[in-house]
C-alpha positions as YAML, in Angstrom:
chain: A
units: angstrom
residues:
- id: 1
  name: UNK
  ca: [162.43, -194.14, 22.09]
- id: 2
  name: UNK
  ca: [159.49, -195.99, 23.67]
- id: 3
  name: UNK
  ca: [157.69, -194.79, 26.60]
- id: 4
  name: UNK
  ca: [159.40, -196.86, 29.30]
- id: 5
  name: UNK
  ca: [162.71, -195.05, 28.17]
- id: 6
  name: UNK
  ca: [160.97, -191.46, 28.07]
- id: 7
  name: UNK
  ca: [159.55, -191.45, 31.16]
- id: 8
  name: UNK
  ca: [162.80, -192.87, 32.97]
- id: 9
  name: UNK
  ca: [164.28, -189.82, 31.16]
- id: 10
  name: UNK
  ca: [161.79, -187.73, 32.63]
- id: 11
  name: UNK
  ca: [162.30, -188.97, 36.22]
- id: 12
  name: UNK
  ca: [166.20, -188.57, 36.26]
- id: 13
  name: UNK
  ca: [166.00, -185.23, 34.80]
- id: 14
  name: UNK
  ca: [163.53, -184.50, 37.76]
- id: 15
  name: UNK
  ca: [166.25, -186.13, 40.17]
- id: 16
  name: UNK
  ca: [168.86, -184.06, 38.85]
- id: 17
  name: UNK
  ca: [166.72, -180.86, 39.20]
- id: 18
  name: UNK
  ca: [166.33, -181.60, 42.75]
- id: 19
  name: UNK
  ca: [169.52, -182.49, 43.49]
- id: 20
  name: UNK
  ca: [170.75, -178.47, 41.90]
- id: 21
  name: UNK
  ca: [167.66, -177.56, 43.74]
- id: 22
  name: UNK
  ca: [169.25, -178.60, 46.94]
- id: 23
  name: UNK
  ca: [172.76, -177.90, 46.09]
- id: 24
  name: UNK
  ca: [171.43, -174.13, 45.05]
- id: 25
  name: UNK
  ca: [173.04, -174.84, 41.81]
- id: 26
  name: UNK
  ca: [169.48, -174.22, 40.10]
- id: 27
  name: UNK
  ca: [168.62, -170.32, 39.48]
- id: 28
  name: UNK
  ca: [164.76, -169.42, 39.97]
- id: 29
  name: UNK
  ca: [163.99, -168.54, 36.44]
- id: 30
  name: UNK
  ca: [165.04, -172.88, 35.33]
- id: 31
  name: UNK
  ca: [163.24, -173.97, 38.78]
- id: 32
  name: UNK
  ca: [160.38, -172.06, 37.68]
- id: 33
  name: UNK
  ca: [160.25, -173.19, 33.89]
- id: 34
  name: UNK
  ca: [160.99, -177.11, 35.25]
- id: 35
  name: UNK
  ca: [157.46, -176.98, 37.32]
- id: 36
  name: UNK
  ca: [155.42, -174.18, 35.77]
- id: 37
  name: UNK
  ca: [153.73, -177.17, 33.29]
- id: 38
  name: UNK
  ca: [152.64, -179.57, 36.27]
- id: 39
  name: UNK
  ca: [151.78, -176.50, 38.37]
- id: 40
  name: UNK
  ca: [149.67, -175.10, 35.76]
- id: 41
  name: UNK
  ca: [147.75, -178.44, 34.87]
- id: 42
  name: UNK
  ca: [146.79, -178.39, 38.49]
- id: 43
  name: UNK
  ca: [146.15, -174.83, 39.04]
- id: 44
  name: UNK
  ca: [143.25, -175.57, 35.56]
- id: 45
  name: UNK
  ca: [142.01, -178.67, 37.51]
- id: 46
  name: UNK
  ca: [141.62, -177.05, 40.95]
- id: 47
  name: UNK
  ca: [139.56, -174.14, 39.75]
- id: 48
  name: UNK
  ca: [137.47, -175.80, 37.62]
- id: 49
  name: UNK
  ca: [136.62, -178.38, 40.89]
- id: 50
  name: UNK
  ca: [135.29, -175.57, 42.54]
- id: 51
  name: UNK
  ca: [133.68, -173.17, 39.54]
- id: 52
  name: UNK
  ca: [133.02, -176.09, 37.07]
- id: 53
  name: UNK
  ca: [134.36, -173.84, 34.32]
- id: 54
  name: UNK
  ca: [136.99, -173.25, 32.23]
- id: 55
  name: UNK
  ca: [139.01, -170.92, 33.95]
- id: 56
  name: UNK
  ca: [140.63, -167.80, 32.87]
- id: 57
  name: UNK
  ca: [144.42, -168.32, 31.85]
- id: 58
  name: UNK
  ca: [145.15, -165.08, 33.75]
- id: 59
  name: UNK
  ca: [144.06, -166.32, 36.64]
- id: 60
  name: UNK
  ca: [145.79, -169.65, 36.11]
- id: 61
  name: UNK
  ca: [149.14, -168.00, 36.06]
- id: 62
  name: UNK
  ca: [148.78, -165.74, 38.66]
- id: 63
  name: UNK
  ca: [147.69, -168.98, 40.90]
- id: 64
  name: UNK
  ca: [150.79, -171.04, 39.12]
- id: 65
  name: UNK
  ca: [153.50, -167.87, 40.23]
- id: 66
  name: UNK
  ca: [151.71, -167.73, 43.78]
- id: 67
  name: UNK
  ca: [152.19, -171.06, 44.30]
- id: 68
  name: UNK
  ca: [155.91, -171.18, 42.73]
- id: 69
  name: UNK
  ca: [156.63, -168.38, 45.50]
- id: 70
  name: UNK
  ca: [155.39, -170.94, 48.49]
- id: 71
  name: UNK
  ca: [156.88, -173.38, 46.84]
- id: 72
  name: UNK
  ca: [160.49, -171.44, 47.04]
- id: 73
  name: UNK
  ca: [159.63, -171.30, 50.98]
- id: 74
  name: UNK
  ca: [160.11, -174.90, 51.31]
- id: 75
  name: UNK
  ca: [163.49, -176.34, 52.49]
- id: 76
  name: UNK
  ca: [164.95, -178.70, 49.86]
- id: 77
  name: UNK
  ca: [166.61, -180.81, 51.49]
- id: 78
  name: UNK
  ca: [163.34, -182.44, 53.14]
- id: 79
  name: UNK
  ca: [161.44, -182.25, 49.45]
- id: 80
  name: UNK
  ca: [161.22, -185.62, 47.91]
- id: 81
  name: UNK
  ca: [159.82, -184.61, 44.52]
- id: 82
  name: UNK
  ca: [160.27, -181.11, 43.17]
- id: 83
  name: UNK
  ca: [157.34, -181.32, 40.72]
- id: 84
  name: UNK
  ca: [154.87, -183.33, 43.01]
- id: 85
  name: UNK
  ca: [154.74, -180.47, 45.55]
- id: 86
  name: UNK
  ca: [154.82, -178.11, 43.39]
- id: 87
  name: UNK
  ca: [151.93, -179.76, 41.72]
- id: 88
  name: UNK
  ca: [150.37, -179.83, 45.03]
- id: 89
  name: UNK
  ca: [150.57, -176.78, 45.93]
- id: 90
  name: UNK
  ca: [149.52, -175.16, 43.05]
- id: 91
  name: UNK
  ca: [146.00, -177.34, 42.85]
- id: 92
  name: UNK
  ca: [145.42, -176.04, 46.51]
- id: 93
  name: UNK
  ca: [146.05, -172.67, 45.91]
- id: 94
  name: UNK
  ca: [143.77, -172.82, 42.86]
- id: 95
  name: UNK
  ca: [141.03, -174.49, 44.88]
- id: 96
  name: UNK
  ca: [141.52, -170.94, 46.94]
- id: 97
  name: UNK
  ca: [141.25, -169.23, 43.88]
- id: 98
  name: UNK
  ca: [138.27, -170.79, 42.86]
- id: 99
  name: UNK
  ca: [136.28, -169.99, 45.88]
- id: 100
  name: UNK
  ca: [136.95, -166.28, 45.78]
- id: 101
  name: UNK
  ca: [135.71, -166.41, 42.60]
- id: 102
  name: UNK
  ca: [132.62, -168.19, 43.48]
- id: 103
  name: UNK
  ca: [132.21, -165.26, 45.71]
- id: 104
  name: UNK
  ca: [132.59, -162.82, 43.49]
- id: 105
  name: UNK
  ca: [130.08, -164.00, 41.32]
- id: 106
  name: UNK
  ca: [127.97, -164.36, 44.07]
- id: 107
  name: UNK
  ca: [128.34, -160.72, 44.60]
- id: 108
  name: UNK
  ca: [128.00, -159.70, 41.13]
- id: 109
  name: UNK
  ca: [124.47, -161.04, 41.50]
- id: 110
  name: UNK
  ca: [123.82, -159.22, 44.43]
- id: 111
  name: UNK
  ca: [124.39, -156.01, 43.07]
- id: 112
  name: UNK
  ca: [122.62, -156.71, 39.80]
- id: 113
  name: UNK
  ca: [119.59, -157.74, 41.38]
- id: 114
  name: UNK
  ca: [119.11, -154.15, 42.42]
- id: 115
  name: UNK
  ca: [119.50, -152.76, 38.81]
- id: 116
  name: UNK
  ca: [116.00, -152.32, 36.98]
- id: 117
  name: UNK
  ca: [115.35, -154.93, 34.03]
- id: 118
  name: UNK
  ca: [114.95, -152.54, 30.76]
- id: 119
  name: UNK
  ca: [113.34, -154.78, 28.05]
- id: 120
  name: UNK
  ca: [114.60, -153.96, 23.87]
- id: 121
  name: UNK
  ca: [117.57, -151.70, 25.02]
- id: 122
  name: UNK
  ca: [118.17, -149.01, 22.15]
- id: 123
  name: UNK
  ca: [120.99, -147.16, 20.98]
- id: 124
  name: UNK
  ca: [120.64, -143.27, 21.34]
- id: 125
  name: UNK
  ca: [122.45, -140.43, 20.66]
- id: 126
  name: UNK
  ca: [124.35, -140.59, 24.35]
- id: 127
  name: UNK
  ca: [125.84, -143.69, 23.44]
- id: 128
  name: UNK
  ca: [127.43, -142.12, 20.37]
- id: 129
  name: UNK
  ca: [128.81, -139.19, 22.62]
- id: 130
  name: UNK
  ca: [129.56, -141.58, 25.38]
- id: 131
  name: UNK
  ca: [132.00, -143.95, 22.56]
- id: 132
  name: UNK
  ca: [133.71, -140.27, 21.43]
- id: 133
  name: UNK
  ca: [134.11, -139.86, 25.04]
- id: 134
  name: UNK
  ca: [136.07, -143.05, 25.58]
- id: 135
  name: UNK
  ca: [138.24, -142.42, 22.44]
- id: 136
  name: UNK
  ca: [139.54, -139.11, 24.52]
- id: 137
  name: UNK
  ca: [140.00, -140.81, 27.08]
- id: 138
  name: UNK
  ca: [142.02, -143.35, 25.45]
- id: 139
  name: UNK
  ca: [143.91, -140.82, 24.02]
- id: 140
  name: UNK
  ca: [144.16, -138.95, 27.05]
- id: 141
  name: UNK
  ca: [145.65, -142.42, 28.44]
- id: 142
  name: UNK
  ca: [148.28, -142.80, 26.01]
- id: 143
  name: UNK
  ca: [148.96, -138.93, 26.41]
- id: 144
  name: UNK
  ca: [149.90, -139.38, 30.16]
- id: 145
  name: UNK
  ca: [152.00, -142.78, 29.79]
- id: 146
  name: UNK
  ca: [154.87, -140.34, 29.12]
- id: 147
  name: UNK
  ca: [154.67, -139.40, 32.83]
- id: 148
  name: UNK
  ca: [155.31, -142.64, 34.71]
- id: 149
  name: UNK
  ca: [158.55, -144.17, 35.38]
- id: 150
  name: UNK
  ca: [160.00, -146.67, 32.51]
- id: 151
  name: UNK
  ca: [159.32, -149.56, 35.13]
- id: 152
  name: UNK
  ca: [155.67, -148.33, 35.26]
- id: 153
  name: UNK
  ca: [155.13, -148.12, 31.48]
- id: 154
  name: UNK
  ca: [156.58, -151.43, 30.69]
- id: 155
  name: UNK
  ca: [154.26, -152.94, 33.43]
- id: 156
  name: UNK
  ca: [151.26, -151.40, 31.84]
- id: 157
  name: UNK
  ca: [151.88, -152.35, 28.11]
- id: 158
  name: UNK
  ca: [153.16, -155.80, 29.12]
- id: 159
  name: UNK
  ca: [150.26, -156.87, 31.43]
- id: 160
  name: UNK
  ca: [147.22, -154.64, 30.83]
- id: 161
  name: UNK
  ca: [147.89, -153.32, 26.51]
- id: 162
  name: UNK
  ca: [149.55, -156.28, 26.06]
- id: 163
  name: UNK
  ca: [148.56, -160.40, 26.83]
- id: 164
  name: UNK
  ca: [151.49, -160.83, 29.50]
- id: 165
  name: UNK
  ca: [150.46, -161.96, 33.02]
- id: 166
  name: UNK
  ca: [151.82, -160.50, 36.03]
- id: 167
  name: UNK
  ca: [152.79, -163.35, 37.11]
- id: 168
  name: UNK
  ca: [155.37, -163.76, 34.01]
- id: 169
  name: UNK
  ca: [155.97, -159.64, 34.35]
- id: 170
  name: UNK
  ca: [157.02, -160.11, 37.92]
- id: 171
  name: UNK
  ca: [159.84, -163.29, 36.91]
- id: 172
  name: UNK
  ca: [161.27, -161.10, 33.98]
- id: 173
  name: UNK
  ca: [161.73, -157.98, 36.21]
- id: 174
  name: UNK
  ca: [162.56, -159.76, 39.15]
- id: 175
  name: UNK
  ca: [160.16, -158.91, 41.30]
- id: 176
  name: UNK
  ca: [157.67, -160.51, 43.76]
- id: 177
  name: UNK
  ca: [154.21, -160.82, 42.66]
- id: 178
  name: UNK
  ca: [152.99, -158.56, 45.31]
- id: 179
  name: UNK
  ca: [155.73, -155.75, 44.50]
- id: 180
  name: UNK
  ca: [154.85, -155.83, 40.69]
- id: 181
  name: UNK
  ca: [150.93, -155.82, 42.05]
- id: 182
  name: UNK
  ca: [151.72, -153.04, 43.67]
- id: 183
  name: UNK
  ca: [153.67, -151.02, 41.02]
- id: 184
  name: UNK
  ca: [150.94, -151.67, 38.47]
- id: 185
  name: UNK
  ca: [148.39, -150.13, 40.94]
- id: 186
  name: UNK
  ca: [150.27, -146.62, 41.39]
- id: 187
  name: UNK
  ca: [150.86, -146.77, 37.92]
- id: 188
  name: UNK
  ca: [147.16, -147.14, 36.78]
- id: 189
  name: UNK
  ca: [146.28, -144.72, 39.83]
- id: 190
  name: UNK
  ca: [148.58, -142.00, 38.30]
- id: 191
  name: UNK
  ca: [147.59, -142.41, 34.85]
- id: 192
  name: UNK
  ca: [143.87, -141.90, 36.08]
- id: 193
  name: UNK
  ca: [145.11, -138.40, 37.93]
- id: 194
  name: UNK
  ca: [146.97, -137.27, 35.01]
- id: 195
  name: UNK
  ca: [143.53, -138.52, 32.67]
- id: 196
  name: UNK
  ca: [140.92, -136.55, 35.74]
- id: 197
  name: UNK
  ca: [143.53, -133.42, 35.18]
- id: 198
  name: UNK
  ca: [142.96, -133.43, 31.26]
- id: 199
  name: UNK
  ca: [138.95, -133.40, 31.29]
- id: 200
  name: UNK
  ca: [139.20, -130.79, 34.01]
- id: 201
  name: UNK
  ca: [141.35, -128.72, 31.59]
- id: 202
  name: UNK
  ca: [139.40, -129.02, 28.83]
- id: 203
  name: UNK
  ca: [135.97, -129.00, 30.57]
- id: 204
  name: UNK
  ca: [137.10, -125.41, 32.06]
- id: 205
  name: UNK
  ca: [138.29, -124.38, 28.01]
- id: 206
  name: UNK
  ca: [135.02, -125.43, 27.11]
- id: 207
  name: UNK
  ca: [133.46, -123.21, 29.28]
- id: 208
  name: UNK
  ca: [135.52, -119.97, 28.67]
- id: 209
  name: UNK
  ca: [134.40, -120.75, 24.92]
- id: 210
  name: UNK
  ca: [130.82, -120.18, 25.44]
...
């Protein structure tokens, strides 16, 4: 098929999708998967016009599924192209996302301009102690994963021991981003009680041993 033929495939395929779009014939999950290429080609391009870097592909998807949700907003019977606005969007919201990230850098350097400079930075016997510390702590971590909810753990393997963005974890559980934001917060907030009660524990064993 030569390219003339292709992309009038491509632009009746997009006129059909609009036309379920408007009918409500299309479910989220196909609306999503018809845009989420254009939106995310954008959502690179914007960032990197404001950062001039490659940007991180979490941050690309979160900035793709924030801009799918405005994009839902919209009233499709006044849309003319399904995949240009949500192009659209998506490049502004990623210019957004771009500039908060120029400001966090800009903070980062703040802050580590009041740090003293050491020069030839050795390895002593702290950090040793401080790298079995974090292995407790890991296992500490894994320890209290048994307490939160199913919801909570999947959440937490999927998007933070696993490579899924929330973004993606939000569409497969059917939630909004800022619900599933919000889940994965109590959920990382409880693991770190249920971690803080385990060193107390065992800091207050150690000290009955001596």
């Amino acid at each position: 098929m030569d390219d003339s033929k292709v992309m009038e495939q491509v632009g009746s395929d997009y006129e059909e999708l609009l036309g379920a779009w408007r009918r409500g014939c299309v479910d989220r999950a196909a609306l999503f998967a018809a845009v989420r290429g254009a939106m995310r080609h954008k959502a690179r391009r914007g960032i990197r016009s404001i950062t001039s870097d490659e940007p991180d592909p979490h941050v690309v998807e979160d900035v793709v599924y924030e801009a799918f949700v405005e994009l839902e907003r919209h009233d499709p019977s006044i849309v003319t192209s399904v995949v240009g606005l949500a192009a659209v969007i998506a490049y502004r919201r990623a210019q957004d996302a771009g500039r908060k990230i120029i400001r966090e850098r800009e903070g980062m350097r703040d802050m580590l301009a009041t740090f003293p400079v050491v020069a030839d930075p050795q390895y002593h016997e702290d950090d040793v102690r401080a790298a079995a510390e974090d292995e407790i702590h890991t296992r500490y971590a894994l320890e209290c994963m048994r307490n939160l909810t199913a919801e909570q753990r999947d959440v937490v393997r999927a998007t933070i021991i696993g490579n899924e963005t929330l973004s993606d974890w939000a569409l497969r559980a059917g939630k909004t981003h800022q619900v599933a934001s919000r889940q994965r917060q109590r959920a990382i907030a409880a693991l770190r009680r249920c971690v803080k009660s385990k060193e107390s524990r065992d800091h207050e064993g150690g000290n009955h041993d001596q």
